[in-house]
Short mmCIF file of C-alpha atoms in Angstrom, two decimals:
data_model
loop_
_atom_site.label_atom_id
_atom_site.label_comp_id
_atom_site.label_asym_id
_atom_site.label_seq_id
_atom_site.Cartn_x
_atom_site.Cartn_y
_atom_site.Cartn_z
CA UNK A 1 -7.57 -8.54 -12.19
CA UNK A 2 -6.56 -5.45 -14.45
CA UNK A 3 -2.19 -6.45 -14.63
CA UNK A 4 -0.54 -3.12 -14.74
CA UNK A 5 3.06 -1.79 -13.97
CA UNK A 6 4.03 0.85 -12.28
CA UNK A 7 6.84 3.07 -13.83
CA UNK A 8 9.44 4.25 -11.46
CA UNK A 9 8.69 7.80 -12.47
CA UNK A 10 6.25 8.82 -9.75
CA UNK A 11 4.44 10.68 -12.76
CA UNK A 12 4.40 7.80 -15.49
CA UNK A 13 2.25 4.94 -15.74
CA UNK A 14 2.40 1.62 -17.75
CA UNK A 15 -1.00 -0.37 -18.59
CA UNK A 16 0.24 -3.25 -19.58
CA UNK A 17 -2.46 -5.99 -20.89
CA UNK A 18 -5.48 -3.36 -18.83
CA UNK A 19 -8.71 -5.39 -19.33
CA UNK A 20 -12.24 -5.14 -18.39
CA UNK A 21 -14.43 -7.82 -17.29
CA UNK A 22 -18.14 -7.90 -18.00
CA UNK A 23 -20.87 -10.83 -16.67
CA UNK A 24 -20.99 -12.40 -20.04
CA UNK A 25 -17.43 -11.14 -21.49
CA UNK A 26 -14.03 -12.71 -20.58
CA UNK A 27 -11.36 -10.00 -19.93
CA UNK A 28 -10.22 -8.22 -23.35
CA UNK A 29 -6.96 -6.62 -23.96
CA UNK A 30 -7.85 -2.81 -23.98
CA UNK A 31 -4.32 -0.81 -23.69
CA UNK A 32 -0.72 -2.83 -23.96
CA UNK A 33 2.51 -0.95 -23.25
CA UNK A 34 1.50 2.39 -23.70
CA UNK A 35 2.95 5.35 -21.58
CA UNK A 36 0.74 7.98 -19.94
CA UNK A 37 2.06 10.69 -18.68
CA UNK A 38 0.92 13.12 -15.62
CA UNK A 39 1.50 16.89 -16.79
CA UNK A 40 0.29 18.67 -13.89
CA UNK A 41 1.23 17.51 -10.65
CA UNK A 42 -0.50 18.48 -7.83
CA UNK A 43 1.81 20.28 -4.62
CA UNK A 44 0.61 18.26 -1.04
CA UNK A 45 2.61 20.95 1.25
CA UNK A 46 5.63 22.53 1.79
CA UNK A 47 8.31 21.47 4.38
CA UNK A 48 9.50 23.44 7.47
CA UNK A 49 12.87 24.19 5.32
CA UNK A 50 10.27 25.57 2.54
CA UNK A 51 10.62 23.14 -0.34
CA UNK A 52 7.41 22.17 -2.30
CA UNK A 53 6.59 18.61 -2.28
CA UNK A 54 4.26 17.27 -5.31
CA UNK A 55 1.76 13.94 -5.61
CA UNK A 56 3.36 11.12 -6.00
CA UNK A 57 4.93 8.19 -4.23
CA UNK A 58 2.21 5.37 -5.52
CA UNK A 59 2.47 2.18 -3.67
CA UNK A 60 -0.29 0.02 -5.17
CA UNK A 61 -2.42 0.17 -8.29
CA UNK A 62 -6.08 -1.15 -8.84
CA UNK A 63 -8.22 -0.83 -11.84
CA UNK A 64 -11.51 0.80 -11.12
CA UNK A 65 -13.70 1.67 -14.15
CA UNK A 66 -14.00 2.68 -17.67
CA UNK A 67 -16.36 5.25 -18.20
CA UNK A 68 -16.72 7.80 -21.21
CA UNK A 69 -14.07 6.80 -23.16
CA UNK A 70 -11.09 6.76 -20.38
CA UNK A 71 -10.20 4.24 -17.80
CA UNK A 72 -10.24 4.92 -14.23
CA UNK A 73 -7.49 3.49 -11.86
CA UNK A 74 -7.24 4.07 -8.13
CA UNK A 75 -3.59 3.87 -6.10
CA UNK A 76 -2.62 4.58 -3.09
CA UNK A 77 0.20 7.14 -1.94
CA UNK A 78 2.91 5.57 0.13
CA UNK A 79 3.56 6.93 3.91
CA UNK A 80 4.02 10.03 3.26
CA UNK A 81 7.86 11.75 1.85
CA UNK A 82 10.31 11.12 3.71
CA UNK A 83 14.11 10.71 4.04
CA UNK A 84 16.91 8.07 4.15
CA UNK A 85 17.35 5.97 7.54
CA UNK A 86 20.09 7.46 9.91
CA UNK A 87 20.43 5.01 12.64
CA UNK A 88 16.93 4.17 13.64
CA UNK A 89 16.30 8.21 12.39
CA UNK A 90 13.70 8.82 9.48
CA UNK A 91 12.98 12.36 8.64
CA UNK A 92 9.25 12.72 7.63
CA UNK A 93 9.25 16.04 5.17
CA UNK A 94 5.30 16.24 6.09
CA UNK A 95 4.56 14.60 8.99
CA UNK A 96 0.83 15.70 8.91
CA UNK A 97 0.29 14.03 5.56
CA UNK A 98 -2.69 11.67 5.67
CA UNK A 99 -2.13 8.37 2.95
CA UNK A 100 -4.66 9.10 0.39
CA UNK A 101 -6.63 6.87 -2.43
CA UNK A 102 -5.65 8.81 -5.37
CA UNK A 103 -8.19 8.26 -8.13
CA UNK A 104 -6.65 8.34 -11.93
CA UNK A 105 -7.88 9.04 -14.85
CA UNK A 106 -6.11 7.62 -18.34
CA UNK A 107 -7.27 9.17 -21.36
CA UNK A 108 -6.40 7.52 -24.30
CA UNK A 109 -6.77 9.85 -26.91
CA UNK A 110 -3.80 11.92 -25.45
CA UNK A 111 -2.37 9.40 -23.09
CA UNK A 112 -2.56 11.52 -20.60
CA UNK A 113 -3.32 10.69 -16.64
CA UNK A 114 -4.95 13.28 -14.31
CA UNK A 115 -6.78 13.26 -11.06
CA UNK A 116 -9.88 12.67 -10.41
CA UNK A 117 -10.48 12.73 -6.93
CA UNK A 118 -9.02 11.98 -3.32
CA UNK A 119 -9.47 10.37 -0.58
CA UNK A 120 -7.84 11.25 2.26
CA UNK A 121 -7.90 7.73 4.53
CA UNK A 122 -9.17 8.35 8.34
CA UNK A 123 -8.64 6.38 11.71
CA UNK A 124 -11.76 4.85 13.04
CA UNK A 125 -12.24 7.91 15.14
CA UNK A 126 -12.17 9.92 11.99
CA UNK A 127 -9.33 12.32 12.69
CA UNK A 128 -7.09 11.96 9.95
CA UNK A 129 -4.86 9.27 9.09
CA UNK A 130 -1.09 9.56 9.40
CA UNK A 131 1.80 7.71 8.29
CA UNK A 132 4.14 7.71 11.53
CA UNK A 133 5.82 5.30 12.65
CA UNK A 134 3.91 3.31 15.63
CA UNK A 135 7.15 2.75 17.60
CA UNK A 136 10.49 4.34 18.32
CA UNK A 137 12.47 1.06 18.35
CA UNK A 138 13.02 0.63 14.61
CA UNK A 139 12.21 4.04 12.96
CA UNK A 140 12.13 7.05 14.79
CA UNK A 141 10.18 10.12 13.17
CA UNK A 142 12.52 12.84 13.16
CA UNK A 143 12.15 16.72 11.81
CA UNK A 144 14.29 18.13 8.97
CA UNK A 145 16.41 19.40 11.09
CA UNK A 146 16.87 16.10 13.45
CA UNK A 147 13.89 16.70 15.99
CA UNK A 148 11.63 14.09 17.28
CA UNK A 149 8.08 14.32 16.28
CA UNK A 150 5.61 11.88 18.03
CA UNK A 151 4.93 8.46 16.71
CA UNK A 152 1.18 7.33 16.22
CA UNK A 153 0.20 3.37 17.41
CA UNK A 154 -2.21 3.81 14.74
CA UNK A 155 0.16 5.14 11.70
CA UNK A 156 0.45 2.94 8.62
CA UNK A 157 3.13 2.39 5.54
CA UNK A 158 1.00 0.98 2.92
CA UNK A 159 2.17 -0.78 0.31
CA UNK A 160 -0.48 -2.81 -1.47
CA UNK A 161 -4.18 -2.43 -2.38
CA UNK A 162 -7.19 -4.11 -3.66
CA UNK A 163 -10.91 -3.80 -3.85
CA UNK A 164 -13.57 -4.87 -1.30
CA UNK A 165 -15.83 -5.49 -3.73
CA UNK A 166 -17.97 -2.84 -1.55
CA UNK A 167 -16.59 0.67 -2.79
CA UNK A 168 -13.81 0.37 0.22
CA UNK A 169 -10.14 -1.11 0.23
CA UNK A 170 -7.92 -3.22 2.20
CA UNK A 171 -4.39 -2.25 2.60
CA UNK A 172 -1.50 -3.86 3.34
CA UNK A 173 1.08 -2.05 5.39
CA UNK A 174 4.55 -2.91 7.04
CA UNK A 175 4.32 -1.24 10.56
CA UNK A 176 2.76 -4.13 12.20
CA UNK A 177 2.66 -5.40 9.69
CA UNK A 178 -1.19 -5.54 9.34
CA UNK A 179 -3.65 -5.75 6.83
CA UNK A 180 -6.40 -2.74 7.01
CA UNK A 181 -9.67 -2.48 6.22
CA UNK A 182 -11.01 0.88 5.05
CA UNK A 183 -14.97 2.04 3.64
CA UNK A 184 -15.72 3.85 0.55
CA UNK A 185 -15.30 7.46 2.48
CA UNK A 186 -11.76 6.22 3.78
CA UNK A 187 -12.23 5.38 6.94
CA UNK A 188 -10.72 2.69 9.03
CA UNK A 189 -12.91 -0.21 9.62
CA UNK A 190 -10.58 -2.64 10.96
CA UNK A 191 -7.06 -3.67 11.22
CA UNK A 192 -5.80 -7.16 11.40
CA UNK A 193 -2.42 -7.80 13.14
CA UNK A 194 -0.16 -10.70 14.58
CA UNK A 195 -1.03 -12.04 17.45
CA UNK A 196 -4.61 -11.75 16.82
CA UNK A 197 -5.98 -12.45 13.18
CA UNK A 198 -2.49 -12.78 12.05
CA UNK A 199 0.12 -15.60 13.12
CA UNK A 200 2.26 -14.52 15.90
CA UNK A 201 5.40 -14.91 14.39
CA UNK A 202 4.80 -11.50 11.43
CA UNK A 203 5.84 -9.55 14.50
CA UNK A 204 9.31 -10.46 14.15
CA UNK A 205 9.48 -9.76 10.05
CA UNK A 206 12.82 -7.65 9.75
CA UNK A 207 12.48 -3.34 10.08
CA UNK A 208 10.59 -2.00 7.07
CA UNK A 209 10.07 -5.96 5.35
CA UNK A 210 6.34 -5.82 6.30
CA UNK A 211 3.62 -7.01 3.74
CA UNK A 212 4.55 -5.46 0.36
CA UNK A 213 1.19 -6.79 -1.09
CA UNK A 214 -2.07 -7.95 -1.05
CA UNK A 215 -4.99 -9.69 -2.73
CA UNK A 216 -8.53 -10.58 -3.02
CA UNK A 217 -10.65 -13.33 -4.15
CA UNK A 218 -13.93 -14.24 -2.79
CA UNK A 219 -14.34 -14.01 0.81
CA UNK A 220 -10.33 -14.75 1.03
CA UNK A 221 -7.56 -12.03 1.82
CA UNK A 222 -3.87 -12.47 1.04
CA UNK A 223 -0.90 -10.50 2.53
CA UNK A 224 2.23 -11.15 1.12
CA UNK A 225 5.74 -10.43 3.11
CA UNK A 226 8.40 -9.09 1.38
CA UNK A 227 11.64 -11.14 2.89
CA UNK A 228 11.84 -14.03 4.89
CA UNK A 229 10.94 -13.65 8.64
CA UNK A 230 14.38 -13.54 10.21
CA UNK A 231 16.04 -16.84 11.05
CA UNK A 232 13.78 -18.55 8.66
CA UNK A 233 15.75 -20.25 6.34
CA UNK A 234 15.63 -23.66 4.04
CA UNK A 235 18.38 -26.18 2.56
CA UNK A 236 16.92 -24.69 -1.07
CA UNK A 237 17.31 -20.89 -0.19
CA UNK A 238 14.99 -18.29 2.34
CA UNK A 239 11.39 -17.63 1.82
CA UNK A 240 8.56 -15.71 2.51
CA UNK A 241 5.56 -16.25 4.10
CA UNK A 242 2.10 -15.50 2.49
CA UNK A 243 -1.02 -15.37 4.81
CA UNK A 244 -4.65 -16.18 3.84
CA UNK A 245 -7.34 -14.62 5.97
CA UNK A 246 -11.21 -16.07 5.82
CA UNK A 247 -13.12 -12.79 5.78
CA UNK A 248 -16.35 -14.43 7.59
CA UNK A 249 -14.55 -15.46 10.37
CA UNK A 250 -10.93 -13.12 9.99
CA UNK A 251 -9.33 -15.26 11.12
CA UNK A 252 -5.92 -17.40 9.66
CA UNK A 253 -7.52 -20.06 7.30
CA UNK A 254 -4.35 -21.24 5.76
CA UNK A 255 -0.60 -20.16 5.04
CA UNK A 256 1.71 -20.54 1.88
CA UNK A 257 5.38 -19.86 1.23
CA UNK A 258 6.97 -18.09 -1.67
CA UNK A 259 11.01 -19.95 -2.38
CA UNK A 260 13.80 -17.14 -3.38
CA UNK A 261 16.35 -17.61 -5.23
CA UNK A 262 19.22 -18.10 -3.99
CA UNK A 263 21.01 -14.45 -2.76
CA UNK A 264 17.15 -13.17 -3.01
CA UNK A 265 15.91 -11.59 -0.01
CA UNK A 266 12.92 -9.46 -0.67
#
């Protein structure tokens, strides 16, 4: 595990403690608290009231490689921009955008990050990803200028990534909230909802409180909630549910839960 923050500049990056691993090496410290910075930012479209949207909008991190002297990280982008909630109203500024595996590149002799390459992520069809909403009864995709686009059963908010271990990814997105497997040319392989993989009750986590995260170890995939389902409360405070998924069978092999603190929902 490579533990990195996130800065909440879209364009600034923290490694914090970034360490490689190696077969007969335990991990060693490589960078610790240093900022890169992103000088060029690439523009992803332009909206239908003509404003230029750049990259940005990371929602997970994972550490992918060193190679020549720099360190290689890949992220994910988020949804896709968008605006504040109005009702049950979200303007989507692109609603074509596909979620894309964003590879970066940290060079440390300028501490500088740049892009190496992208992947836009595909349905299983392979037509292009999107990042509508799948419903209309919590978030409905509106226009900049209030009207309705179409929603998309098969749109995803990711919010977490990690490795396969095979080149590919799995995602974890709040829509469903499900946990999505992708290959190394970003396409869907499979998505795991509630109901079927995933316990029943994940359907009823509160509007945009889907998994926020996700992990990996062995043959053994975590999703992690972001607030208590609703009505699900202890004597000690609310907490939030953390599934484990056997990836030979995918299917629910155990479930934990994660205590707030008191006045802590998410």
């Amino acid at each position: 595990m490579k533990p990195i923050l996130l800065a909440s500049s879209i364009m600034a990056l923290f490694l914090v403690g970034c360490s490689s691993t190696t077969s007969s090496q335990k991990a060693q410290t490589l960078v610790a608290a240093t900022l890169y910075t992103m000088p060029v930012s690439p523009v992803i479209g332009t909206t239908l009231s003509g404003q230029k949207i750049k990259l940005g909008g990371f929602s997970g991190l994972v550490f992918n490689q060193e190679k020549d002297g720099n360190i290689y990280f890949q992220t994910v982008t988020d949804r896709g921009p968008n605006g504040e909630l109005q009702g049950i109203d979200r303007p989507f500024l692109l609603p074509d955008f596909s979620p894309t595996v964003v590879v970066l590149k940290a060079t440390p002799q300028n501490k500088e990050l740049s892009v190496a390459a992208e992947i836009k992520l595909k349905k299983k069809d392979g037509s292009p990803l999107t990042g509508l909403p799948n419903t209309r009864l919590e978030e409905n995709p509106i226009d900049v200028f209030g009207l309705y686009y179409s929603v998309d059963p098969q749109g995803l908010d990711i919010e977490g990534i990690t490795a396969d271990g095979e080149g590919g990814w799995w995602f974890a997105e709040e829509y469903a909230p499900s946990l999505v497997h992708f290959n190394v040319e970003g396409k869907m392989i499979r998505r795991l909802t509630p109901g079927q993989e995933l316990p029943r009750q994940y359907n009823e986590r509160k509007t945009n409180r889907g998994f926020e995260a996700i992990a990996k170890s062995d043959n053994k995939l975590y999703g992690f909630l972001q607030s208590p389902l609703p009505k699900e409360t202890s004597k000690d405070g609310d907490f939030s549910r953390i599934v484990e998924v056997d990836l030979e069978t995918m299917k629910t092999s155990a479930e934990y839960f994660y205590l707030f603190a008191k006045g802590n929902d998410k």
